[in-house]
């Protein structure tokens, strides 16, 4: 997940936590009194603070106030110090002053609307001129990274002092060190890297975490009496070559957090899954463990599963556990009465780096909105006893204004079916079920080589190699060598039939609710057409890979699969591009955008590679 300098969509809700009392003054953040605290920061078209308040949200996250400090403390307030990027009358200082005023206005407006406001920040992100001037104290030129040491801790303390002096209405901050994308686009150049050096041995990494979190605890929680939400996310455990660290490893998490003194204002944020927001990824073992309060993170517009372009309901799976884990499934319902869990944070929108892009009206966001508001409704209404079905029905009545119970039940049925449709379309169960267990470096490995993310479809570059994307064996390579290719293709056929059944069932939805019916029907059609592209694309890759390995190609079958792929791609593009409702289409290439991913040739290139075989 990328940290945005502009406002990001997040939501957080709290339920009663015995023995935990709020110490930050002036904010409605009393866990002990049973306060249902939910954080959000805009996000859906045609919504405002009042809309989110109506749906139970009481707080918002805004962009990084730390990126807007003047660093005057380095010059004892004089503005005169070597490396100052914000000299008087400079373009950088004009930008900074304007950005500070804009953020102050946003925070004040949100506070007036009854919201508590938090600033998100990656650490370290520091102007390059400051790093250059103090490089002898803070920078390793060989590794090209800002160091965690006494000087940089004092620098962070100065930044926190200025942040809370400049933005006193902030309730606190949200800190991440596991990913870092540098500072905002502006007249200032930035240098950024995580405060913890993951190249070091685990014991040294853990000590850096302990030093860093303890310093922030003293500065933010103790000195300024503000909240610090520390995100454990760190992009580890994707494969055996990437052993689990802070986020997915319980032993690592406890080694760090047990060495940090608890504080009522210190909260650790943990995703509900052990890796990123994929299916076929196990429950995060760090949840409800240790001595600190936690919040649980959930993403509602998942970049790995269409971003709302097609039905992708996660409410039931998140609450009760996803069906692929059978009797071993675990959901956040298991946390409802745990005193360590003081909240749920839902990324209501904004996952990933690229498309598919939804239309700019609220109803087009029906799937991420359904996910976010069903989860919020469930968590803030006695989650220990409330069922997911009740929360969905409440959302259907109060947000979608659908009055007939049978129509809400039909929409819920379609939503639950989308869990299966997404699983069959995007994942490869035969392969993914082999990636469970500690031998992966975590409780699970990255499923299906991350072959499909944002609006990109990968091909044999990731799926067909002995060492696929992110260090795991390619799924199609595995299927061939284990003689299981037919089973995987059957699953892709099952995806098509599931979308077709959803389409048939939803035809019975009442025409009275025009916008809902048109939008959901279009999203089902999107999923159906895409699943056909994917099925025939996988069929081409399976047949072609078999030929590559054996030297013998089933040429008639291969040519038929290529022809079917072409027809499916033409039908998909024509329908989606000519729709006034549908999201933008998937590409048959695989490029990363902001986080440039190595596997650039995509599904289309893999299909093309077999066209000349006769």
PDB file of N, CA and C in Angstrom, residues 3 64 66-67 71 121-127 131 137-139 145-157 159-160 175-183 190-197 208 211-212 215-216:
ATOM      1  N   UNK A   3       1.660   5.193   0.687  1.00  0.00           N
ATOM      2  CA  UNK A   3       1.265   6.315   1.530  1.00  0.00           C
ATOM      3  C   UNK A   3       1.052   7.539   0.662  1.00  0.00           C
ATOM      4  N   UNK A  64       0.752  13.934   5.306  1.00  0.00           N
ATOM      5  CA  UNK A  64       1.872  14.031   6.235  1.00  0.00           C
ATOM      6  C   UNK A  64       2.188  15.464   6.640  1.00  0.00           C
ATOM      7  N   UNK A  66       4.432  16.032   8.751  1.00  0.00           N
ATOM      8  CA  UNK A  66       5.889  16.027   8.918  1.00  0.00           C
ATOM      9  C   UNK A  66       6.601  16.536   7.674  1.00  0.00           C
ATOM     10  N   UNK A  67       5.971  16.403   6.509  1.00  0.00           N
ATOM     11  CA  UNK A  67       6.579  16.888   5.266  1.00  0.00           C
ATOM     12  C   UNK A  67       6.510  18.410   5.146  1.00  0.00           C
ATOM     13  N   UNK A  71      11.899  23.101   9.812  1.00  0.00           N
ATOM     14  CA  UNK A  71      13.218  22.750  10.362  1.00  0.00           C
ATOM     15  C   UNK A  71      13.904  23.960  10.996  1.00  0.00           C
ATOM     16  N   UNK A 121       2.442   9.451   8.209  1.00  0.00           N
ATOM     17  CA  UNK A 121       3.806   9.814   7.817  1.00  0.00           C
ATOM     18  C   UNK A 121       4.688   8.582   7.686  1.00  0.00           C
ATOM     19  N   UNK A 122       5.551   8.611   6.668  1.00  0.00           N
ATOM     20  CA  UNK A 122       6.632   7.643   6.531  1.00  0.00           C
ATOM     21  C   UNK A 122       7.882   8.228   7.171  1.00  0.00           C
ATOM     22  N   UNK A 123       8.651   7.418   7.859  1.00  0.00           N
ATOM     23  CA  UNK A 123       9.890   7.884   8.476  1.00  0.00           C
ATOM     24  C   UNK A 123      10.989   6.893   8.101  1.00  0.00           C
ATOM     25  N   UNK A 124      12.032   7.458   7.463  1.00  0.00           N
ATOM     26  CA  UNK A 124      12.416   8.856   7.282  1.00  0.00           C
ATOM     27  C   UNK A 124      12.031   9.398   5.900  1.00  0.00           C
ATOM     28  N   UNK A 125      11.602  10.668   5.848  1.00  0.00           N
ATOM     29  CA  UNK A 125      11.497  11.446   4.620  1.00  0.00           C
ATOM     30  C   UNK A 125      11.992  12.846   4.972  1.00  0.00           C
ATOM     31  N   UNK A 126      13.170  13.238   4.451  1.00  0.00           N
ATOM     32  CA  UNK A 126      13.836  14.467   4.875  1.00  0.00           C
ATOM     33  C   UNK A 126      14.357  15.203   3.641  1.00  0.00           C
ATOM     34  N   UNK A 127      14.258  16.534   3.610  1.00  0.00           N
ATOM     35  CA  UNK A 127      14.796  17.282   2.466  1.00  0.00           C
ATOM     36  C   UNK A 127      16.261  16.935   2.191  1.00  0.00           C
ATOM     37  N   UNK A 131      19.860  16.540   4.533  1.00  0.00           N
ATOM     38  CA  UNK A 131      20.650  15.308   4.585  1.00  0.00           C
ATOM     39  C   UNK A 131      22.077  15.581   4.113  1.00  0.00           C
ATOM     40  N   UNK A 137      26.594  13.140   9.989  1.00  0.00           N
ATOM     41  CA  UNK A 137      25.913  12.739  11.219  1.00  0.00           C
ATOM     42  C   UNK A 137      24.771  11.750  10.978  1.00  0.00           C
ATOM     43  N   UNK A 138      24.273  11.688   9.734  1.00  0.00           N
ATOM     44  CA  UNK A 138      23.013  10.965   9.547  1.00  0.00           C
ATOM     45  C   UNK A 138      22.928  10.103   8.301  1.00  0.00           C
ATOM     46  N   UNK A 139      23.965  10.051   7.472  1.00  0.00           N
ATOM     47  CA  UNK A 139      23.805   9.407   6.174  1.00  0.00           C
ATOM     48  C   UNK A 139      24.941   8.443   5.896  1.00  0.00           C
ATOM     49  N   UNK A 145      21.525   5.574   2.583  1.00  0.00           N
ATOM     50  CA  UNK A 145      20.366   5.568   3.452  1.00  0.00           C
ATOM     51  C   UNK A 145      20.604   6.458   4.657  1.00  0.00           C
ATOM     52  N   UNK A 146      19.508   7.076   5.115  1.00  0.00           N
ATOM     53  CA  UNK A 146      19.509   7.824   6.358  1.00  0.00           C
ATOM     54  C   UNK A 146      19.597   6.821   7.500  1.00  0.00           C
ATOM     55  N   UNK A 147      20.440   7.112   8.462  1.00  0.00           N
ATOM     56  CA  UNK A 147      20.683   6.191   9.555  1.00  0.00           C
ATOM     57  C   UNK A 147      19.776   6.493  10.746  1.00  0.00           C
ATOM     58  N   UNK A 148      19.519   5.478  11.528  1.00  0.00           N
ATOM     59  CA  UNK A 148      18.855   5.667  12.812  1.00  0.00           C
ATOM     60  C   UNK A 148      19.941   5.786  13.875  1.00  0.00           C
ATOM     61  N   UNK A 149      20.085   6.982  14.416  1.00  0.00           N
ATOM     62  CA  UNK A 149      21.095   7.211  15.452  1.00  0.00           C
ATOM     63  C   UNK A 149      20.622   8.366  16.337  1.00  0.00           C
ATOM     64  N   UNK A 150      21.466   8.787  17.256  1.00  0.00           N
ATOM     65  CA  UNK A 150      21.070   9.845  18.187  1.00  0.00           C
ATOM     66  C   UNK A 150      20.713  11.138  17.468  1.00  0.00           C
ATOM     67  N   UNK A 151      21.444  11.443  16.387  1.00  0.00           N
ATOM     68  CA  UNK A 151      21.164  12.691  15.678  1.00  0.00           C
ATOM     69  C   UNK A 151      19.799  12.627  14.996  1.00  0.00           C
ATOM     70  N   UNK A 152      19.521  11.532  14.296  1.00  0.00           N
ATOM     71  CA  UNK A 152      18.242  11.459  13.577  1.00  0.00           C
ATOM     72  C   UNK A 152      17.067  11.336  14.557  1.00  0.00           C
ATOM     73  N   UNK A 153      17.286  10.725  15.712  1.00  0.00           N
ATOM     74  CA  UNK A 153      16.225  10.703  16.720  1.00  0.00           C
ATOM     75  C   UNK A 153      15.943  12.117  17.214  1.00  0.00           C
ATOM     76  N   UNK A 154      17.001  12.909  17.426  1.00  0.00           N
ATOM     77  CA  UNK A 154      16.783  14.303  17.841  1.00  0.00           C
ATOM     78  C   UNK A 154      16.092  15.084  16.723  1.00  0.00           C
ATOM     79  N   UNK A 155      16.392  14.746  15.481  1.00  0.00           N
ATOM     80  CA  UNK A 155      15.740  15.389  14.344  1.00  0.00           C
ATOM     81  C   UNK A 155      14.246  15.051  14.335  1.00  0.00           C
ATOM     82  N   UNK A 156      13.916  13.778  14.551  1.00  0.00           N
ATOM     83  CA  UNK A 156      12.512  13.367  14.597  1.00  0.00           C
ATOM     84  C   UNK A 156      11.797  14.050  15.766  1.00  0.00           C
ATOM     85  N   UNK A 157      12.474  14.162  16.905  1.00  0.00           N
ATOM     86  CA  UNK A 157      11.864  14.862  18.038  1.00  0.00           C
ATOM     87  C   UNK A 157      11.551  16.309  17.687  1.00  0.00           C
ATOM     88  N   UNK A 159      10.981  17.455  14.676  1.00  0.00           N
ATOM     89  CA  UNK A 159       9.875  17.416  13.724  1.00  0.00           C
ATOM     90  C   UNK A 159       8.549  17.253  14.460  1.00  0.00           C
ATOM     91  N   UNK A 160       8.495  16.346  15.443  1.00  0.00           N
ATOM     92  CA  UNK A 160       7.259  16.147  16.198  1.00  0.00           C
ATOM     93  C   UNK A 160       6.872  17.412  16.959  1.00  0.00           C
ATOM     94  N   UNK A 175       2.398   6.188  11.931  1.00  0.00           N
ATOM     95  CA  UNK A 175       3.776   6.045  11.475  1.00  0.00           C
ATOM     96  C   UNK A 175       3.964   4.730  10.741  1.00  0.00           C
ATOM     97  N   UNK A 176       4.672   4.791   9.614  1.00  0.00           N
ATOM     98  CA  UNK A 176       5.053   3.592   8.878  1.00  0.00           C
ATOM     99  C   UNK A 176       6.534   3.656   8.556  1.00  0.00           C
ATOM    100  N   UNK A 177       7.230   2.528   8.708  1.00  0.00           N
ATOM    101  CA  UNK A 177       8.626   2.434   8.287  1.00  0.00           C
ATOM    102  C   UNK A 177       8.834   1.317   7.266  1.00  0.00           C
ATOM    103  N   UNK A 178       7.812   0.476   7.045  1.00  0.00           N
ATOM    104  CA  UNK A 178       7.975  -0.701   6.195  1.00  0.00           C
ATOM    105  C   UNK A 178       7.986  -0.431   4.715  1.00  0.00           C
ATOM    106  N   UNK A 179       7.452   0.688   4.271  1.00  0.00           N
ATOM    107  CA  UNK A 179       7.532   1.137   2.878  1.00  0.00           C
ATOM    108  C   UNK A 179       7.825   2.624   2.900  1.00  0.00           C
ATOM    109  N   UNK A 180       8.452   3.113   1.828  1.00  0.00           N
ATOM    110  CA  UNK A 180       8.816   4.529   1.802  1.00  0.00           C
ATOM    111  C   UNK A 180       8.890   4.995   0.357  1.00  0.00           C
ATOM    112  N   UNK A 181       8.144   6.049   0.036  1.00  0.00           N
ATOM    113  CA  UNK A 181       8.082   6.557  -1.330  1.00  0.00           C
ATOM    114  C   UNK A 181       8.567   7.997  -1.457  1.00  0.00           C
ATOM    115  N   UNK A 182       9.303   8.485  -0.446  1.00  0.00           N
ATOM    116  CA  UNK A 182       9.806   9.854  -0.522  1.00  0.00           C
ATOM    117  C   UNK A 182       8.723  10.868  -0.236  1.00  0.00           C
ATOM    118  N   UNK A 183       9.092  12.142  -0.358  1.00  0.00           N
ATOM    119  CA  UNK A 183       8.180  13.221  -0.007  1.00  0.00           C
ATOM    120  C   UNK A 183       7.272  13.639  -1.139  1.00  0.00           C
ATOM    121  N   UNK A 190      13.750  15.254  -1.957  1.00  0.00           N
ATOM    122  CA  UNK A 190      13.671  14.491  -0.714  1.00  0.00           C
ATOM    123  C   UNK A 190      14.562  13.258  -0.770  1.00  0.00           C
ATOM    124  N   UNK A 191      14.980  12.815   0.390  1.00  0.00           N
ATOM    125  CA  UNK A 191      15.626  11.516   0.542  1.00  0.00           C
ATOM    126  C   UNK A 191      14.815  10.740   1.567  1.00  0.00           C
ATOM    127  N   UNK A 192      14.459   9.521   1.228  1.00  0.00           N
ATOM    128  CA  UNK A 192      13.623   8.748   2.133  1.00  0.00           C
ATOM    129  C   UNK A 192      14.039   7.294   2.198  1.00  0.00           C
ATOM    130  N   UNK A 193      13.957   6.722   3.362  1.00  0.00           N
ATOM    131  CA  UNK A 193      14.095   5.278   3.570  1.00  0.00           C
ATOM    132  C   UNK A 193      13.518   4.937   4.937  1.00  0.00           C
ATOM    133  N   UNK A 194      13.170   3.688   5.106  1.00  0.00           N
ATOM    134  CA  UNK A 194      12.627   3.262   6.388  1.00  0.00           C
ATOM    135  C   UNK A 194      13.639   3.430   7.502  1.00  0.00           C
ATOM    136  N   UNK A 195      13.135   3.754   8.683  1.00  0.00           N
ATOM    137  CA  UNK A 195      14.035   3.981   9.818  1.00  0.00           C
ATOM    138  C   UNK A 195      14.759   2.707  10.238  1.00  0.00           C
ATOM    139  N   UNK A 196      14.182   1.548   9.918  1.00  0.00           N
ATOM    140  CA  UNK A 196      14.794   0.273  10.269  1.00  0.00           C
ATOM    141  C   UNK A 196      15.479  -0.304   9.033  1.00  0.00           C
ATOM    142  N   UNK A 197      16.718  -0.737   9.191  1.00  0.00           N
ATOM    143  CA  UNK A 197      17.509  -1.282   8.083  1.00  0.00           C
ATOM    144  C   UNK A 197      17.275  -2.789   8.001  1.00  0.00           C
ATOM    145  N   UNK A 208      16.661  -1.829  16.499  1.00  0.00           N
ATOM    146  CA  UNK A 208      16.357  -0.527  15.896  1.00  0.00           C
ATOM    147  C   UNK A 208      14.883  -0.176  16.082  1.00  0.00           C
ATOM    148  N   UNK A 211      14.402   0.942  19.741  1.00  0.00           N
ATOM    149  CA  UNK A 211      14.937   2.285  19.969  1.00  0.00           C
ATOM    150  C   UNK A 211      14.023   3.335  19.347  1.00  0.00           C
ATOM    151  N   UNK A 212      13.602   3.080  18.122  1.00  0.00           N
ATOM    152  CA  UNK A 212      12.805   4.052  17.373  1.00  0.00           C
ATOM    153  C   UNK A 212      11.416   4.233  17.986  1.00  0.00           C
ATOM    154  N   UNK A 215      11.567   6.014  21.323  1.00  0.00           N
ATOM    155  CA  UNK A 215      11.800   7.454  21.171  1.00  0.00           C
ATOM    156  C   UNK A 215      10.521   8.172  20.751  1.00  0.00           C
ATOM    157  N   UNK A 216       9.774   7.594  19.806  1.00  0.00           N
ATOM    158  CA  UNK A 216       8.513   8.200  19.384  1.00  0.00           C
ATOM    159  C   UNK A 216       7.485   8.180  20.513  1.00  0.00           C
TER     160      UNK A 216
END
